Short mmCIF file of C-alpha atoms in Angstrom, two decimals:
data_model
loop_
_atom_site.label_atom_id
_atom_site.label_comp_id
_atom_site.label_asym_id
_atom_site.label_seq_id
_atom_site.Cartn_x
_atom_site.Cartn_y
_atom_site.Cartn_z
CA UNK T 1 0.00 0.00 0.00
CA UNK T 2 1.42 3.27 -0.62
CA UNK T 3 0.49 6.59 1.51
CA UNK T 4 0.54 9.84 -0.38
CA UNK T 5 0.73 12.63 1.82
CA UNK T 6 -2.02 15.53 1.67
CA UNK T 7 -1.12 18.52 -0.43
CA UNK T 8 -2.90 21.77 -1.00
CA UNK T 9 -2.60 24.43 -3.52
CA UNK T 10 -4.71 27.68 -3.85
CA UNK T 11 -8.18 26.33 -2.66
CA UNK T 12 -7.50 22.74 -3.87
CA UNK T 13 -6.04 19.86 -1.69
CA UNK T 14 -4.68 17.05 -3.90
CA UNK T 15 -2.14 13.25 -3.60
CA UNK T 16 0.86 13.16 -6.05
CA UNK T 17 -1.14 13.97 -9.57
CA UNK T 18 -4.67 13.64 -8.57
CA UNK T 19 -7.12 16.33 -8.04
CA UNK T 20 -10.01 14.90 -6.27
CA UNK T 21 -13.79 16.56 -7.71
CA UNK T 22 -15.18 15.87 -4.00
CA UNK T 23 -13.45 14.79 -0.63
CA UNK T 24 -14.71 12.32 1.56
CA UNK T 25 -14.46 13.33 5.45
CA UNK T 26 -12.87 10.45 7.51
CA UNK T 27 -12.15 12.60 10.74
CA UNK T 28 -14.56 13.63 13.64
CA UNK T 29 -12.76 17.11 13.70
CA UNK T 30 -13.09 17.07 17.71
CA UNK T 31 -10.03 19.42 17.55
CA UNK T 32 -11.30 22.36 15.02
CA UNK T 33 -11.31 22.29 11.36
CA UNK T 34 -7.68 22.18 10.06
CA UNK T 35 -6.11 25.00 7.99
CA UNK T 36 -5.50 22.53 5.22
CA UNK T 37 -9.11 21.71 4.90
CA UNK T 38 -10.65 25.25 5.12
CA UNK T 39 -12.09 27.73 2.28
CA UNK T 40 -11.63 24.25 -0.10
CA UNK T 41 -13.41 24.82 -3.83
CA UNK T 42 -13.63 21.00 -3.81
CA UNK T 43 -17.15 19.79 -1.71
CA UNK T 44 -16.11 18.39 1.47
CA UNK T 45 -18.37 15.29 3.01
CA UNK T 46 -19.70 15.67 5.20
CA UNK T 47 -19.28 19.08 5.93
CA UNK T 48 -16.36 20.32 7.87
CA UNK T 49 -19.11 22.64 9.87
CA UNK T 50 -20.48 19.46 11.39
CA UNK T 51 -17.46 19.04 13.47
CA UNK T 52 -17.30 17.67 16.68
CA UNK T 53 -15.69 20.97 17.58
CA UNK T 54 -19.32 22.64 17.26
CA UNK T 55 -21.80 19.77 16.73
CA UNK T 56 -23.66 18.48 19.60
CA UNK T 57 -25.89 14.83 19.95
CA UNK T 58 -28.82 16.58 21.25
CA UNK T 59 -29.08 18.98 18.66
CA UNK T 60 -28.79 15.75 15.97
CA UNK T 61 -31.87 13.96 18.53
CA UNK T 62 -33.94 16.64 18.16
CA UNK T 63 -33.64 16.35 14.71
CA UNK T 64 -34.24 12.88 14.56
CA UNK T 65 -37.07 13.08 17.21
CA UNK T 66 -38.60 15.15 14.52
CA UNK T 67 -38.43 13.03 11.60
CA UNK T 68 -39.66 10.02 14.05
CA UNK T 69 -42.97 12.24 15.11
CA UNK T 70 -43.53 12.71 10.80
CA UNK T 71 -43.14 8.99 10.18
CA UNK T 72 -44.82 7.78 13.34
CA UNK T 73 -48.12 9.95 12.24
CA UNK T 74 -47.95 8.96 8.78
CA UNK T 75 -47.83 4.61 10.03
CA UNK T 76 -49.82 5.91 13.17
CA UNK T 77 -47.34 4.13 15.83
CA UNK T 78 -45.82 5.81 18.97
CA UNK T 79 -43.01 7.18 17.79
CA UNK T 80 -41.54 6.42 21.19
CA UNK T 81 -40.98 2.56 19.74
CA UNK T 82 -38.26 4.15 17.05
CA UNK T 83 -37.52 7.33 19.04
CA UNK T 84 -35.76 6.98 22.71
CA UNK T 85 -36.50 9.88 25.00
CA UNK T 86 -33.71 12.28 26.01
CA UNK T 87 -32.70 15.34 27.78
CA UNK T 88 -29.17 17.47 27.99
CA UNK T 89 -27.51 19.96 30.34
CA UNK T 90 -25.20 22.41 29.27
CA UNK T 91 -23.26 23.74 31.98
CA UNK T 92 -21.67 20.23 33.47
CA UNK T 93 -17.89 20.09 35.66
CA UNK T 94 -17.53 16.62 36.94
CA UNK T 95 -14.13 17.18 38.22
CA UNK T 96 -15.41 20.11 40.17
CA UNK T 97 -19.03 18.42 40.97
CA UNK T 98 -20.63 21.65 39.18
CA UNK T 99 -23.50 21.57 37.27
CA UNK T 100 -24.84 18.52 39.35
CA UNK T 101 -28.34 19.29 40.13
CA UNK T 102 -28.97 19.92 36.38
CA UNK T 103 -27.82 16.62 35.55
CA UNK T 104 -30.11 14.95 38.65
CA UNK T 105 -33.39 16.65 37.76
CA UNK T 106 -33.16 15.39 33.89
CA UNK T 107 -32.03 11.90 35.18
CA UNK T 108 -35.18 11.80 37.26
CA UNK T 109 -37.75 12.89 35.33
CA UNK T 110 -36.11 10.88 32.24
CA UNK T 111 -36.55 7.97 34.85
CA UNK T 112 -40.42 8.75 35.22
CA UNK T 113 -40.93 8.95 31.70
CA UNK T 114 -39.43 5.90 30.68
CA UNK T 115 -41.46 3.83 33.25
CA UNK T 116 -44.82 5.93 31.96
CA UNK T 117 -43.77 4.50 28.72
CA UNK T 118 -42.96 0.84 30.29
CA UNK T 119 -46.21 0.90 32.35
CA UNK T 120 -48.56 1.83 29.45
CA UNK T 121 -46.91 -1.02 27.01
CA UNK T 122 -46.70 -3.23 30.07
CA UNK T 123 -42.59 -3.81 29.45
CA UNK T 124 -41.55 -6.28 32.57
CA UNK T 125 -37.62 -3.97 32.99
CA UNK T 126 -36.49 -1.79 34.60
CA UNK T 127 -35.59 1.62 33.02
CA UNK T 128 -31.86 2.73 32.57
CA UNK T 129 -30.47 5.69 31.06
CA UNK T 130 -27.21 6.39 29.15
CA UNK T 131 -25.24 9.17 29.99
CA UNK T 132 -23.11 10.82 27.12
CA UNK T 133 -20.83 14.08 26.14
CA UNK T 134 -22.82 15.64 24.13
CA UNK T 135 -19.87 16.13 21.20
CA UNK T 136 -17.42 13.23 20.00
CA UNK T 137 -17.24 9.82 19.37
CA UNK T 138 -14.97 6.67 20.40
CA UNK T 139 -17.25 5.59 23.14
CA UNK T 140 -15.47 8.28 25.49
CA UNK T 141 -17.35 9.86 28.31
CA UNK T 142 -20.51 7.03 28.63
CA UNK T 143 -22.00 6.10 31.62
CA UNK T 144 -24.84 3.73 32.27
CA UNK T 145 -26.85 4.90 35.44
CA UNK T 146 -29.93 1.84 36.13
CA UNK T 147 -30.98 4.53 39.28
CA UNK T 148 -31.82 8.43 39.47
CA UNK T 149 -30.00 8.18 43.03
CA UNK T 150 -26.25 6.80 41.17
CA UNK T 151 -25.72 10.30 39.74
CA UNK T 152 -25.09 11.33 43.84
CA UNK T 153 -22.67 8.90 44.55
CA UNK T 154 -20.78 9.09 41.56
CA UNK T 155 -17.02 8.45 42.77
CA UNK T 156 -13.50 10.13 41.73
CA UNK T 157 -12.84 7.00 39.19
CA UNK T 158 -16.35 7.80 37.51
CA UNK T 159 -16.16 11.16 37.69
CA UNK T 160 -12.64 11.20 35.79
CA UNK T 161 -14.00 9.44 32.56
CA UNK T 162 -16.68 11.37 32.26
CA UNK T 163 -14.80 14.86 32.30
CA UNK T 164 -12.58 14.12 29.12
CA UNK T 165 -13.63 12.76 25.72
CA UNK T 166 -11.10 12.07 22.28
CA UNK T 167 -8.16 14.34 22.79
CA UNK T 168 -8.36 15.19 26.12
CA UNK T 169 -11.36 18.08 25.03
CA UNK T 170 -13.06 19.09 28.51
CA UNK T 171 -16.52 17.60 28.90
CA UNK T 172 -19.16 20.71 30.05
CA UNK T 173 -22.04 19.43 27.94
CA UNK T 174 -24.11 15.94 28.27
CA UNK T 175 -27.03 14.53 26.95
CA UNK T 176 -29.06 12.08 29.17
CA UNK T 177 -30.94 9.48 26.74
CA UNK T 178 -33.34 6.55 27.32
CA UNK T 179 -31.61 3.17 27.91
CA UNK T 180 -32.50 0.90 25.32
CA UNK T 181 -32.01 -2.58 25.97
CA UNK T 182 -29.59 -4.59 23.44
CA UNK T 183 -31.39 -8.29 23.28
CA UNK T 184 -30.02 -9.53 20.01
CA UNK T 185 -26.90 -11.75 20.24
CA UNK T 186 -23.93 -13.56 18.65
CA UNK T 187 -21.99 -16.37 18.44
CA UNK T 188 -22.11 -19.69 20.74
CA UNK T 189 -21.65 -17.82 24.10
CA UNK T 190 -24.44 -15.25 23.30
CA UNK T 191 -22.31 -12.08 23.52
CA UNK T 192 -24.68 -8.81 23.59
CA UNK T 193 -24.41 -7.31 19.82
CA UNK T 194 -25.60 -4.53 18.51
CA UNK T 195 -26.68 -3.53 14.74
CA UNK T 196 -24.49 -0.68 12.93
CA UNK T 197 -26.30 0.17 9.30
CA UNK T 198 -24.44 1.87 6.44
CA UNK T 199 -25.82 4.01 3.67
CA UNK T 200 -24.92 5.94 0.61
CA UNK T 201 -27.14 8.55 0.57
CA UNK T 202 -30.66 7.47 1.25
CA UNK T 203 -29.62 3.74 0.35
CA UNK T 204 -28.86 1.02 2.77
CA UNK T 205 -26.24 -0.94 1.51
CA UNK T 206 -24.86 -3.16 4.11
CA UNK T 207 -24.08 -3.59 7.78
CA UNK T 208 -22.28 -5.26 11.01
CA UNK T 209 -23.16 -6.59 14.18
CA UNK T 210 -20.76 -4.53 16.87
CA UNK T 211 -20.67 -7.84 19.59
CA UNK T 212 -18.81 -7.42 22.89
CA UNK T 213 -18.95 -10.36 25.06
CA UNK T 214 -17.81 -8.63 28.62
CA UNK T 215 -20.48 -6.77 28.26
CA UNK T 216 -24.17 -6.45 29.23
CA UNK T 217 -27.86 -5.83 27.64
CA UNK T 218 -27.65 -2.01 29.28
CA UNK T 219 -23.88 -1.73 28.67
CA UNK T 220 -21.81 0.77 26.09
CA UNK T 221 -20.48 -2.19 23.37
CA UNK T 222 -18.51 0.55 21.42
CA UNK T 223 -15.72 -0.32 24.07
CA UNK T 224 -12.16 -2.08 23.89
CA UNK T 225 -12.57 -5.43 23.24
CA UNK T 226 -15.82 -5.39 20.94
CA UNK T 227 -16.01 -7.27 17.82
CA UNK T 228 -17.82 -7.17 14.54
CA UNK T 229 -19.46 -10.29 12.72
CA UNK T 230 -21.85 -9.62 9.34
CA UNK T 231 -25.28 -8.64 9.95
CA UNK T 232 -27.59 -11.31 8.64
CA UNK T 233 -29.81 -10.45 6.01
CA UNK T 234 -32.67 -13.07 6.49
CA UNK T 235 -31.75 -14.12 10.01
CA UNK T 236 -30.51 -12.21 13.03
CA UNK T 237 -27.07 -12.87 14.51
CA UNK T 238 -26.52 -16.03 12.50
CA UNK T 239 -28.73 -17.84 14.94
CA UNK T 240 -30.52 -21.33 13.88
CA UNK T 241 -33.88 -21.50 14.37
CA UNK T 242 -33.34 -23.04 17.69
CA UNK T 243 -32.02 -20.71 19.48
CA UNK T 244 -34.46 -18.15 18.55
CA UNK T 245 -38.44 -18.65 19.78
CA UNK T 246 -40.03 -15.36 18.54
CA UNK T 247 -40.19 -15.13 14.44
CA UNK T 248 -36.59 -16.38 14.28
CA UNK T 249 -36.87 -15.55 10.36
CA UNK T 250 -37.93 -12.27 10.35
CA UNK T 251 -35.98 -9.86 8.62
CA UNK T 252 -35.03 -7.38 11.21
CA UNK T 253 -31.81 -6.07 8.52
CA UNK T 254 -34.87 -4.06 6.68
CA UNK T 255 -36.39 -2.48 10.22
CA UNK T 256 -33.08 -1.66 11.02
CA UNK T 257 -32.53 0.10 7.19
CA UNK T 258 -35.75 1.99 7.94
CA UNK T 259 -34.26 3.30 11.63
CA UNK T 260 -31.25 4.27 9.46
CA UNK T 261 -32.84 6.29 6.75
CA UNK T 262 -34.39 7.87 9.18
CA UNK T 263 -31.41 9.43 11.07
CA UNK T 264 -29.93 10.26 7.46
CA UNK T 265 -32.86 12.24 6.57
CA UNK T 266 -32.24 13.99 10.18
CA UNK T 267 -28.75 14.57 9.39
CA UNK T 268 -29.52 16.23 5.95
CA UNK T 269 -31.93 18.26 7.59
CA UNK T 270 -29.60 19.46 9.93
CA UNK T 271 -26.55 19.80 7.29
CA UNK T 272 -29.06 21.92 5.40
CA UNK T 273 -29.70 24.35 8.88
CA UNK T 274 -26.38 24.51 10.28
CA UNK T 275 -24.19 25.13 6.92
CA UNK T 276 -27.09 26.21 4.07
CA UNK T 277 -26.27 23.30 2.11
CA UNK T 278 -28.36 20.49 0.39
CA UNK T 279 -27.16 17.00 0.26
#
């Protein structure tokens, strides 16, 4: 394999001899938009603007939440089935234990929604809620809290990898959103997995199974250690017909495409606010 290193000249960025017509994005940009990449003539996807350095989850919710209501009105479910609740708080130090009764109010009424929602669908679990810096990625900064009293007694050790995400960026901002149980599995010791869909534009066009077997139905998966197996087309998690005792045929790749073109659809929508661009 050979490695070209980036050039840029005028308002171009280009390897050896070729001149790209667009530029694929493969960077979260937690850090701010490089010099190299700004003012570019070329289209950037997706946009540089969207950033972790200035785009936040809850923002990206709302956006889906949105799209869910639209689709859930036009099929006439709930869309709380393809729609977890959520909340945020903006002005969070965990090092400093500021910011704390912000974070306790929205973790207790997220609680008693939840177990409205459980109690009117008569769901035998208990509720959970994930707790998550509100900009970057790499599984950095998650918490699982399975009681509104837990975000009290949060210790030193806790505290610590939830004021840091990628690069060492200070956490000040977190969004609190519904647990959602992960009951598919993989493999002969039935690790917990988890579906990951990816499109081209509106169209599905394949997928993976993220599968972590040290961890739990209410855990974070996206975690050293996880693995990824193929997501099965016509049945879930490779699993004979044995193991599974509810529709063990049913196609769940094609609910899980319809989840996913959702979210896209968000995303556009937001692309479109935040930078005036179509996509």
């Amino acid at each position: 394999m050979l490695i070209e290193p980036l050039q840029r000249q005028g308002q171009q960025i280009f390897v050896g001899d070729f001149i790209p017509d667009f530029v694929i994005l493969n960077n979260d940009l937690s850090d701010g938009i490089p010099e190299i990449l700004q003012n570019l003539q070329q289209p950037l996807y997706p946009p540089a603007e969207l950033g972790w350095h200035q785009r936040l989850k809850s923002e990206h919710f709302q956006y889906y939440a949105d799209v869910s209501k639209e689709f859930a009105a036009s099929i006439e479910i709930d869309p709380w089935w393809i729609a977890p609740l959520f909340k945020h708080c903006g002005q969070i130090d965990f090092m400093n234990q500021e910011g704390m009764q912000c974070l306790s109010a929205n973790v207790a009424t997220l609680f008693a929604e939840i177990q409205k929602k459980y109690d009117e669908y008569q769901i035998p679990y208990k509720p959970f809620v994930i707790i998550k810096a509100d900009a970057g990625t790499y599984g950095m900064a998650v918490m699982t809290i399975r009681h509104p009293d837990e975000i009290k007694q949060l210790n030193r050790k806790q505290r610590t990898q939830m004021s840091t995400s990628k690069g060492g960026q200070p956490v000040h901002r977190v969004i609190v959103q519904e647990g959602v149980y992960t009951f598919e599995t993989s493999g002969n010791d039935q690790s917990v997995a988890e579906p990951v869909v990816y499109l081209v534009g509106d169209c599905v066009i394949g997928g993976f199974y993220r599968v972590h077997e040290k961890r739990g139905v209410d855990e974070n998966l996206n975690t050293p250690g996880m693995q990824f197996v193929p997501l099965a087309f016509s049945r879930p998690c490779h699993l004979t017909k044995e193991h599974n005792t509810a529709d063990p045929y049913s196609n769940r790749f094609y609910a899980y495409g319809v989840i996913a073109r959702l979210s896209m659809l968000a995303a556009a929508r937001e692309i479109a606010d935040q930078t005036g661009k179509s996509v």
